[in-house]
PDB file of C-alpha atoms in Angstrom:
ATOM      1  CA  UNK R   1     128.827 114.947 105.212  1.00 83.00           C
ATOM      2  CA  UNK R   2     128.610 111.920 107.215  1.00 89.00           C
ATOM      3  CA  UNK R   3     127.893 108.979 105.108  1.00 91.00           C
ATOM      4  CA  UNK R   4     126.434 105.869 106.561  1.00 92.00           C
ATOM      5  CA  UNK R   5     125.493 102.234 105.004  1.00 93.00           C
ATOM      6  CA  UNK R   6     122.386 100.351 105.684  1.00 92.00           C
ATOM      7  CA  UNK R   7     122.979  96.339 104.860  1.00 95.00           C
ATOM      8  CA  UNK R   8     122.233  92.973 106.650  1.00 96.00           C
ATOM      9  CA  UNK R   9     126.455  92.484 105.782  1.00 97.00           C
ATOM     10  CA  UNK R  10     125.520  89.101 103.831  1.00 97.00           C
ATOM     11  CA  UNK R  11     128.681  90.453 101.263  1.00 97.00           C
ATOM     12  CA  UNK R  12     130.494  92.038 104.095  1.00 98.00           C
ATOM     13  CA  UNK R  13     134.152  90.304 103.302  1.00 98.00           C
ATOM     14  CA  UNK R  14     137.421  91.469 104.792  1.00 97.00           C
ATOM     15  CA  UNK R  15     137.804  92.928 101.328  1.00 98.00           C
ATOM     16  CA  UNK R  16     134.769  94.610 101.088  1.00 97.00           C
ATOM     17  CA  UNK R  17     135.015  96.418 104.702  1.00 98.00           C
ATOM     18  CA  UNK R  18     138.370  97.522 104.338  1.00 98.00           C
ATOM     19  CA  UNK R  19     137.867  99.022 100.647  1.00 98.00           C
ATOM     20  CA  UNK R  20     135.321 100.760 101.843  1.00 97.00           C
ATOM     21  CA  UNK R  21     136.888 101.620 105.097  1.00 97.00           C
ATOM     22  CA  UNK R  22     139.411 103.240 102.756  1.00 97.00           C
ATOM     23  CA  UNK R  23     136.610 105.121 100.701  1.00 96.00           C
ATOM     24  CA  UNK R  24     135.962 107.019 103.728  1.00 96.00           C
ATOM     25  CA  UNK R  25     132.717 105.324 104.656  1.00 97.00           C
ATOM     26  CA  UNK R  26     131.980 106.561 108.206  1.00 97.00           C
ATOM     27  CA  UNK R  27     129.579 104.031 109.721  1.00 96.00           C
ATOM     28  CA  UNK R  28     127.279 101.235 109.251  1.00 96.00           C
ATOM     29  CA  UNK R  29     123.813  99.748 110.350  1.00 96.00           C
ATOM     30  CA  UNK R  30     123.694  96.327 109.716  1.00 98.00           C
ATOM     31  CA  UNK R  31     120.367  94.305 110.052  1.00 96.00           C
ATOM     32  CA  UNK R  32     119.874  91.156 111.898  1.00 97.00           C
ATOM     33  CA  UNK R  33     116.522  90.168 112.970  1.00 95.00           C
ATOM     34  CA  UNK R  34     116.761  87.026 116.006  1.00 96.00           C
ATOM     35  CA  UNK R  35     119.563  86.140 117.621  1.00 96.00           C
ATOM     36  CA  UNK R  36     119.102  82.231 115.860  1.00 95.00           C
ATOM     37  CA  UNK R  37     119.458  80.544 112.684  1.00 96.00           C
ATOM     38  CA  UNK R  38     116.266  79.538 112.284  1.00 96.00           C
ATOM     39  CA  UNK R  39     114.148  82.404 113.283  1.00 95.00           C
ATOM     40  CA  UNK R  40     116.113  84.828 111.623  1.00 96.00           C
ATOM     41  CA  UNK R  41     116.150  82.812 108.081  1.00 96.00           C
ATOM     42  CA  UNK R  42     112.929  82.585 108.316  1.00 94.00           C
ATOM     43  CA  UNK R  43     111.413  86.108 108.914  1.00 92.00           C
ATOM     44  CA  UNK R  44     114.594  86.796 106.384  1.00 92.00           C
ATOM     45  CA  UNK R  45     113.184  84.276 104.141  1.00 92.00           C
ATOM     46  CA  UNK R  46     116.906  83.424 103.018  1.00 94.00           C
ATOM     47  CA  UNK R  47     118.002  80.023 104.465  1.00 96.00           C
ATOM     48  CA  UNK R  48     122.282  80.570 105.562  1.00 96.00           C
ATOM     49  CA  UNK R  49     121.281  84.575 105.834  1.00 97.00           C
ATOM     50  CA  UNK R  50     122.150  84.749 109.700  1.00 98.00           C
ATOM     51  CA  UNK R  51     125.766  82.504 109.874  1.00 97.00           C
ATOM     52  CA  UNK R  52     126.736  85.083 106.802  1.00 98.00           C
ATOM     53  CA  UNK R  53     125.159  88.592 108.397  1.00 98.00           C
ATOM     54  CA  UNK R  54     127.286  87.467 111.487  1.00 98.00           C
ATOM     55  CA  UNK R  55     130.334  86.883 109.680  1.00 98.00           C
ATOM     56  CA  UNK R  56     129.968  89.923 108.114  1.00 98.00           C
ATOM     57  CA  UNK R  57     129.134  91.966 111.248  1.00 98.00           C
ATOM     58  CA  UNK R  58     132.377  90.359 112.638  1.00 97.00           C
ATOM     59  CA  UNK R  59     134.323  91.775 109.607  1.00 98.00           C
ATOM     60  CA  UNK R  60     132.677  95.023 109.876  1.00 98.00           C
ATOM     61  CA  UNK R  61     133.626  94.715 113.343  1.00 97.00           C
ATOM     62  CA  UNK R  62     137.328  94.370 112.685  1.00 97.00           C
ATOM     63  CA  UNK R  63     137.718  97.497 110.270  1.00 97.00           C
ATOM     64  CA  UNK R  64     135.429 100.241 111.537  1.00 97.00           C
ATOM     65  CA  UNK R  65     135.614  99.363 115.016  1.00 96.00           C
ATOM     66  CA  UNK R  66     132.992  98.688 117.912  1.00 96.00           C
ATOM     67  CA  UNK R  67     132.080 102.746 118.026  1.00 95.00           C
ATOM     68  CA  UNK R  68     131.145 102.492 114.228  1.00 97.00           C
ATOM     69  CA  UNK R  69     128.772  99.753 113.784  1.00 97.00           C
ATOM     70  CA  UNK R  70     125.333  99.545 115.003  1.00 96.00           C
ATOM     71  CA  UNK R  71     123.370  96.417 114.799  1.00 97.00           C
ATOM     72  CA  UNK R  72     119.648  97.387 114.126  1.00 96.00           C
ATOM     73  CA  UNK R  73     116.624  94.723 115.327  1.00 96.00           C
ATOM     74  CA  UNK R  74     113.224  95.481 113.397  1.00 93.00           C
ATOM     75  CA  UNK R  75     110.469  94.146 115.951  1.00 94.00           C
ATOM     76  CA  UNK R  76     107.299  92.295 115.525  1.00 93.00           C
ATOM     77  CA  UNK R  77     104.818  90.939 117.520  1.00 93.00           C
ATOM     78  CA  UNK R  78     106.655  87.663 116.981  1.00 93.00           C
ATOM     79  CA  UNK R  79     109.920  88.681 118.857  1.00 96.00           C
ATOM     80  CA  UNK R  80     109.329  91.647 120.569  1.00 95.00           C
ATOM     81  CA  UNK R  81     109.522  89.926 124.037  1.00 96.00           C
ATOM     82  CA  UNK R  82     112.788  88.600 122.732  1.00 97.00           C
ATOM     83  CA  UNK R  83     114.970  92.494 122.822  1.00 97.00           C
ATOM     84  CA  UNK R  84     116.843  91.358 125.872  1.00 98.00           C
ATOM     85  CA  UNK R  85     117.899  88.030 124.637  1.00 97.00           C
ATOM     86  CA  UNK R  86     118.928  89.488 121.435  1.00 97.00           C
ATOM     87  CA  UNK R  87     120.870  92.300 123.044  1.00 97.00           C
ATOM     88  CA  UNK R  88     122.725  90.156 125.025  1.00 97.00           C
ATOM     89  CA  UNK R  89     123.757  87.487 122.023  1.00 97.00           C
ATOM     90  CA  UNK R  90     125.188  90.891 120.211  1.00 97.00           C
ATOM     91  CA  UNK R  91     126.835  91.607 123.238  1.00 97.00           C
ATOM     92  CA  UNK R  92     128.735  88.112 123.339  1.00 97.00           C
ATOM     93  CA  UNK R  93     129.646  88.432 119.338  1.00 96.00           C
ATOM     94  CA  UNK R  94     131.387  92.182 120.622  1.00 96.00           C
ATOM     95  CA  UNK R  95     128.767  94.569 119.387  1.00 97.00           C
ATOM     96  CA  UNK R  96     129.216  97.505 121.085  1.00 96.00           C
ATOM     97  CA  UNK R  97     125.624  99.009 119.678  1.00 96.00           C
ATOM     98  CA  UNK R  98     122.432  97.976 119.420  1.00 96.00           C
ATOM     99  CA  UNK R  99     119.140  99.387 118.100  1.00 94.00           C
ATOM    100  CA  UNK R 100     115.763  98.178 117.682  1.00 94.00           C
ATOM    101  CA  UNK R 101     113.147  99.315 115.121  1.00 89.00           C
ATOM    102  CA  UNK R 102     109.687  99.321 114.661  1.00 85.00           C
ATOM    103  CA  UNK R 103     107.984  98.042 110.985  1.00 81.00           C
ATOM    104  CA  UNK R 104     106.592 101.328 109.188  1.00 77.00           C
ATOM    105  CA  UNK R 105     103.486 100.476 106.879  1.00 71.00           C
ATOM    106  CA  UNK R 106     105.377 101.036 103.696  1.00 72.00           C
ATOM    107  CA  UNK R 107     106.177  98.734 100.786  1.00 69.00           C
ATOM    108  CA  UNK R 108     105.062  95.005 101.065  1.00 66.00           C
ATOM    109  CA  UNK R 109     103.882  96.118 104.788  1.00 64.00           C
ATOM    110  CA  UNK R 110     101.044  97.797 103.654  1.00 61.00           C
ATOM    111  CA  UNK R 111      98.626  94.091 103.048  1.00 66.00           C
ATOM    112  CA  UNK R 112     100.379  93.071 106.270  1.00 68.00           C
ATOM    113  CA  UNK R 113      99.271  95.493 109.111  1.00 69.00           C
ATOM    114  CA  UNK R 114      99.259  92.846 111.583  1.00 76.00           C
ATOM    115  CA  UNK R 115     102.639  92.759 111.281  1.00 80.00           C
ATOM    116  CA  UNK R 116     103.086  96.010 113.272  1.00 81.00           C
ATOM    117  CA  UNK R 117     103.641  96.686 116.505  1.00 86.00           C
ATOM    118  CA  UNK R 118     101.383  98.435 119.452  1.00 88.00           C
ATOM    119  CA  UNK R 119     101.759 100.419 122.211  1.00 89.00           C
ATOM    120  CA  UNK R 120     102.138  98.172 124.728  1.00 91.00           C
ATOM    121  CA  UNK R 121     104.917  96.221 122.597  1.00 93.00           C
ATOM    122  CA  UNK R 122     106.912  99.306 122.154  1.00 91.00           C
ATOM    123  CA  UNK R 123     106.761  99.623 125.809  1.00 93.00           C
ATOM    124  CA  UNK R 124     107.917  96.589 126.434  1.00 95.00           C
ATOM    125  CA  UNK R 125     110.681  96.802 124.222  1.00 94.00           C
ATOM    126  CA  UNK R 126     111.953 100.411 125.710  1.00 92.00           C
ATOM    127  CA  UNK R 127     111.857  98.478 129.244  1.00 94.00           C
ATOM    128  CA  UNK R 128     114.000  95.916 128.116  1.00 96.00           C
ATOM    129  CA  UNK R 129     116.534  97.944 126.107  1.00 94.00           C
ATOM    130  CA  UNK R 130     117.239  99.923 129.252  1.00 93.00           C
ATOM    131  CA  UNK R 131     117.951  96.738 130.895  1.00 96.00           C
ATOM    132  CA  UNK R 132     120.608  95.572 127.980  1.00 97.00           C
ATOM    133  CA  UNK R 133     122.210  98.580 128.617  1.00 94.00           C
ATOM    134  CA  UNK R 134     122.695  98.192 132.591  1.00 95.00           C
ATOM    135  CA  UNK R 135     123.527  94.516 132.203  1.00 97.00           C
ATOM    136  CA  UNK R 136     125.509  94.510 129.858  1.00 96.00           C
ATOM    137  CA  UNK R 137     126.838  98.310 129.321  1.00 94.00           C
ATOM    138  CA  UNK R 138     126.795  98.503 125.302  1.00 93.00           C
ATOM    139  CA  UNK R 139     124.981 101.347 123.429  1.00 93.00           C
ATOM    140  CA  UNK R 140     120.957 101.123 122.958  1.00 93.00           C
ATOM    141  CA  UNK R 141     118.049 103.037 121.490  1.00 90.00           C
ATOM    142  CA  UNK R 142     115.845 103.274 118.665  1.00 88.00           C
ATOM    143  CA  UNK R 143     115.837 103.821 115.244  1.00 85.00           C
ATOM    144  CA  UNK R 144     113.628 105.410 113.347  1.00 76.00           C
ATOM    145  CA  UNK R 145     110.383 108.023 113.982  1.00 77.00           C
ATOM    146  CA  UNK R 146     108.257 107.818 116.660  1.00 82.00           C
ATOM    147  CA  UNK R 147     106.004 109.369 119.046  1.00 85.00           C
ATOM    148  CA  UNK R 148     108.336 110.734 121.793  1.00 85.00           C
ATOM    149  CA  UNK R 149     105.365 111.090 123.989  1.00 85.00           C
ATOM    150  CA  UNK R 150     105.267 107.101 124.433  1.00 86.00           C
ATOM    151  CA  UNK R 151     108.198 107.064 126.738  1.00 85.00           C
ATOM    152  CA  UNK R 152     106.907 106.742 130.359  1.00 87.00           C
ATOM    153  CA  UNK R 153     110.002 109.387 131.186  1.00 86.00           C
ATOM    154  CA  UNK R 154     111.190 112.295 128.949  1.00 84.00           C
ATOM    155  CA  UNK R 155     114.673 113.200 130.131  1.00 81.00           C
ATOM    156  CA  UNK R 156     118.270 113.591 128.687  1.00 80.00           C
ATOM    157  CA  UNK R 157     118.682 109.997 129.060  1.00 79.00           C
ATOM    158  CA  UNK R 158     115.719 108.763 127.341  1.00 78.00           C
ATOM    159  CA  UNK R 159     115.851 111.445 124.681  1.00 76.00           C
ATOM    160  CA  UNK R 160     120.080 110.006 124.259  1.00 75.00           C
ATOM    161  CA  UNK R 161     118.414 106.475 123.075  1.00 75.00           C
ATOM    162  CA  UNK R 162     116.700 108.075 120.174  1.00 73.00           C
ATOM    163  CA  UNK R 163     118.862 107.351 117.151  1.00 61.00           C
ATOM    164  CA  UNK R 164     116.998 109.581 114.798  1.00 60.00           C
ATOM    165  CA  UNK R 165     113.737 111.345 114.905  1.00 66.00           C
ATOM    166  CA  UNK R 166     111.849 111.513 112.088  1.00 71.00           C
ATOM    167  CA  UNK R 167     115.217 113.177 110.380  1.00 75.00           C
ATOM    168  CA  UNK R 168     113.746 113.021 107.002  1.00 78.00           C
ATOM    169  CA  UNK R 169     114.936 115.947 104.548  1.00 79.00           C
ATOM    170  CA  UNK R 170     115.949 117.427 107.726  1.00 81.00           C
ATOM    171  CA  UNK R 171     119.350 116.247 108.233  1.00 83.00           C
ATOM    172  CA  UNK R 172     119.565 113.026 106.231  1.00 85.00           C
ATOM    173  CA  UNK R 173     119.423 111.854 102.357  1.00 88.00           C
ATOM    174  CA  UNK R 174     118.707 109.053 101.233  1.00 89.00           C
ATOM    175  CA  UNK R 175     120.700 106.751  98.445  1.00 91.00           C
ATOM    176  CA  UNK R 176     119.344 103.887  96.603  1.00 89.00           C
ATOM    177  CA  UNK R 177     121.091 101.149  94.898  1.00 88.00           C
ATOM    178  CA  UNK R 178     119.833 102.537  91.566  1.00 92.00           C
ATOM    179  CA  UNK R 179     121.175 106.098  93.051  1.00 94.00           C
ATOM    180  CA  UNK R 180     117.950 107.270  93.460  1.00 94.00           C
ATOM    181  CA  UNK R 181     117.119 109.808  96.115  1.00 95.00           C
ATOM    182  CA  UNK R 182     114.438 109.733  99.029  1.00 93.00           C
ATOM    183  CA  UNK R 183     113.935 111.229 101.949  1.00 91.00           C
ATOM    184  CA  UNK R 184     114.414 108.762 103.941  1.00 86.00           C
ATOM    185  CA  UNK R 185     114.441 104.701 103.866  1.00 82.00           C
ATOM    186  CA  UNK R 186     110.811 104.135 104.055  1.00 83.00           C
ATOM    187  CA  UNK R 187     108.931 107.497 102.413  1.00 84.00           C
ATOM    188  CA  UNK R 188     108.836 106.707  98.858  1.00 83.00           C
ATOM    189  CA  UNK R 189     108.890 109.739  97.964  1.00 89.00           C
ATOM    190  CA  UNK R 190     111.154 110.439  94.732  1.00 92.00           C
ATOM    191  CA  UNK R 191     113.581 113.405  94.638  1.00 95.00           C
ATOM    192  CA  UNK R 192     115.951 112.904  91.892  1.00 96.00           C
ATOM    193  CA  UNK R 193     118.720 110.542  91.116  1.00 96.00           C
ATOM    194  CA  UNK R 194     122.492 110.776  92.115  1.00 95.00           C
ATOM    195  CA  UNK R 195     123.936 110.298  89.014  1.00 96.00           C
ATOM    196  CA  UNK R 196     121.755 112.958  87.024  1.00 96.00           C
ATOM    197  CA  UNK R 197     120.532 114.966  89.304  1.00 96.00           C
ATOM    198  CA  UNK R 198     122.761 117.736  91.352  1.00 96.00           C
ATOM    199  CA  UNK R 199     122.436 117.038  95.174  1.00 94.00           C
ATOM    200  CA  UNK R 200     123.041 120.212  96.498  1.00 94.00           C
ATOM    201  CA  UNK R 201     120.026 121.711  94.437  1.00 96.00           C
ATOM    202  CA  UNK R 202     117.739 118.844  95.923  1.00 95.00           C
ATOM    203  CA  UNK R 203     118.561 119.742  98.912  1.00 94.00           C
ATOM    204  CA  UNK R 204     118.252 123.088  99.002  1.00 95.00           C
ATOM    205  CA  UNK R 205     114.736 123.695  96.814  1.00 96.00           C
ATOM    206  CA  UNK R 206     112.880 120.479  96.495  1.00 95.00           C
ATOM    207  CA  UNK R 207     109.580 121.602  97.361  1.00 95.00           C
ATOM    208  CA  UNK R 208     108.852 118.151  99.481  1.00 93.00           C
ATOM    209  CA  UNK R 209     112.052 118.688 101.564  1.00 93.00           C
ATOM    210  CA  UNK R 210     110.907 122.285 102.167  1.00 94.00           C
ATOM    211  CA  UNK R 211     107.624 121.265 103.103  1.00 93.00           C
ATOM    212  CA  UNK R 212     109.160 118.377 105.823  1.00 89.00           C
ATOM    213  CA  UNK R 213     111.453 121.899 107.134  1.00 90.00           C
ATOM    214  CA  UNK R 214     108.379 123.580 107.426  1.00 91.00           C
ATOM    215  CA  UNK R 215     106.168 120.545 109.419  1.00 89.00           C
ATOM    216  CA  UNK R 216     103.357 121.154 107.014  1.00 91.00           C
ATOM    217  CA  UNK R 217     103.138 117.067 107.555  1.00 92.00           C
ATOM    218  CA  UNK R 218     103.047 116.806 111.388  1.00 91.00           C
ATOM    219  CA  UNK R 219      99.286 115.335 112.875  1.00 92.00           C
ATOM    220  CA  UNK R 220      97.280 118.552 113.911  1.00 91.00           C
ATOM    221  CA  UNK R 221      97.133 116.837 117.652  1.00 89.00           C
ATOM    222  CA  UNK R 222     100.562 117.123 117.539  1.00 90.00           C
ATOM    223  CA  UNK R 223     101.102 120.792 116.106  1.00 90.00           C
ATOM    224  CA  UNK R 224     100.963 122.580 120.371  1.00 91.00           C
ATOM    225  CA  UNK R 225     103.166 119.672 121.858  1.00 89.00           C
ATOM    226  CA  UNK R 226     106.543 120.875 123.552  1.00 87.00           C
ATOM    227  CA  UNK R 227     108.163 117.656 122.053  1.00 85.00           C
ATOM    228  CA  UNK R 228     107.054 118.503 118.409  1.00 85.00           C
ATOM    229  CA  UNK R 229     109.937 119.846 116.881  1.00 81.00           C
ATOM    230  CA  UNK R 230     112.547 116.268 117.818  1.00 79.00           C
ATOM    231  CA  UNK R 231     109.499 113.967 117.165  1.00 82.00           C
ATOM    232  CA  UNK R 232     107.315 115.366 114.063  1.00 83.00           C
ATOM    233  CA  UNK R 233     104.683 113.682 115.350  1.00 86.00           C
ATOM    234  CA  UNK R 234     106.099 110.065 114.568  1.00 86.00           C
ATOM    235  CA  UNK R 235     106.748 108.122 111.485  1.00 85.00           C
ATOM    236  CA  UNK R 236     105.195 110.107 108.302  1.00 87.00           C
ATOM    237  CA  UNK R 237     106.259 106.961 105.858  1.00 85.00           C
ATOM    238  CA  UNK R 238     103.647 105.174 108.361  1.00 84.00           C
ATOM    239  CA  UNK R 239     101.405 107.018 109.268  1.00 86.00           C
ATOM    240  CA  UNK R 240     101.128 107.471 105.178  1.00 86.00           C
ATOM    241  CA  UNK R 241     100.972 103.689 104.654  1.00 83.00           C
ATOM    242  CA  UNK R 242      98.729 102.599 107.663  1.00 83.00           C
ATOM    243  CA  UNK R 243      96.130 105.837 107.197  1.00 87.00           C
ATOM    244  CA  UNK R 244      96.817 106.835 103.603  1.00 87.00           C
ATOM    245  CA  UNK R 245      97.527 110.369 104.729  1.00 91.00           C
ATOM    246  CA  UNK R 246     100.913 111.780 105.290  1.00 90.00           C
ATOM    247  CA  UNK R 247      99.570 114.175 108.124  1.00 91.00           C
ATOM    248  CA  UNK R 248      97.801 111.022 110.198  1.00 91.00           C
ATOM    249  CA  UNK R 249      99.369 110.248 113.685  1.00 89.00           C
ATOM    250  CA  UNK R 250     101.573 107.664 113.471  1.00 87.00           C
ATOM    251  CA  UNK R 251     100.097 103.942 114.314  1.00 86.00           C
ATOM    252  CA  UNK R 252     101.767 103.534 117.379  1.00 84.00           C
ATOM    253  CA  UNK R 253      99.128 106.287 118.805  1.00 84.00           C
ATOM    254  CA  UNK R 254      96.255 104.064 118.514  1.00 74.00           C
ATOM    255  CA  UNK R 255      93.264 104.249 115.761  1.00 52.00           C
ATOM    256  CA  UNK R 256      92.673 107.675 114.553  1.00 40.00           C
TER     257      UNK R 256
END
């Protein structure tokens, strides 16, 4: 198994990233959300949080190397014009990789749905990635589910900046810091824990991961589309939160 960590790298010492360099720890995501101080600590809501996430990207930097550490951009309406800038401040720190995200209606997200993104946003931030990546040659795409039938172009190289599809029970597990399991980051959906629980039987019977294998949740608009077995018809966690349904299209399509 490939095992991956998910932090914003405010306690990402020298220490820390070589200890777990030495666990065996293949990759990380770290989250950074403006390319300032002031924007950034405030959508973080954590005054200091950027000088210390940037610190700790450049010790993550250092120990797992430029291949091995992705720096991950959730968008809102606030600074979704601002992808290019952002790519190219990552750039000058030596990130090699760079992903953005879109906010999926889950969590505290769901009283603030004007917080997410539209079309014509998302648009605007695929045109912009592609330009990151011819000015500046580092690594782009997205993270996280979404309608593959937004991208103005379907081809190998669009499809390539796709950093998961909606992978959810399908190729991915997800561990909490209580060590409790979920499909993925955003469906909160329990499965077990960790540290009662045996992993390989999750994963091989849970009746909610079978159902996800079986696309019993994908959007019946979506069920005859060439494209539905990499896309699932979007973000389920969203389109769960936003419509209260599991099986809705994701938001990004528009009002159902």
């Amino acid at each position: 198994m490939c095992t991956t960590i998910i932090t914003n790298a405010i306690l990402m010492t020298k220490k820390r990233a070589k200890s777990l360099k030495k666990a065996g720890l293949n990759d990380l995501q770290i989250s950074i959300h403006y390319y300032n101080s002031k924007i950034n600590d405030k959508l973080t809501n954590m005054p200091g949080s950027f000088k210390k996430t940037i610190k700790g990207i450049k010790n993550a930097l250092e120990f797992f190397g430029v291949d091995n550490v992705n720096i991950n951009m959730v968008a809102l309406p606030e600074t979704y014009n601002h992808i290019y800038k952002m790519g190219k401040f990552l750039h000058s720190i030596g990130a090699g990789s760079f992903s953005v995200g879109t906010p999926s209606v889950t969590g505290e997200l769901k009283d603030k749905k004007d917080l997410v993104i539209n079309k014509t946003m998302f648009l605007s931030i695929y045109k912009q990635l592609r330009t990151v990546k011819k000015d500046f040659g580092i690594h782009v795409g997205f993270t996280g589910g979404f309608p593959i039938c937004l991208l103005p172009e379907i081809n190998a190289e669009t499809v390539g900046m796709i950093g998961n599809y909606c992978d959810a029970g399908l190729n991915q597990v997800i561990i909490g810091p209580d060590g409790e399991l979920r499909p993925c980051v955003c469906l909160e959906k329990n499965l077990g824990n960790i540290l009662e629980d045996d992993l390989q039987n999750i994963w091989n019977n849970n009746k909610f991961l079978l159902d996800i294998r079986k696309m019993k949740f994908v959007p019946d608009r979506c069920k005859k589309c060439e494209y539905v077995s990499l896309c699932r018809g979007g973000c389920r966690a969203s389109a769960q939160g936003y419509y209260g349904k599991i099986n809705a299209i994701d938001p990004l399509m528009g009002e159902e």
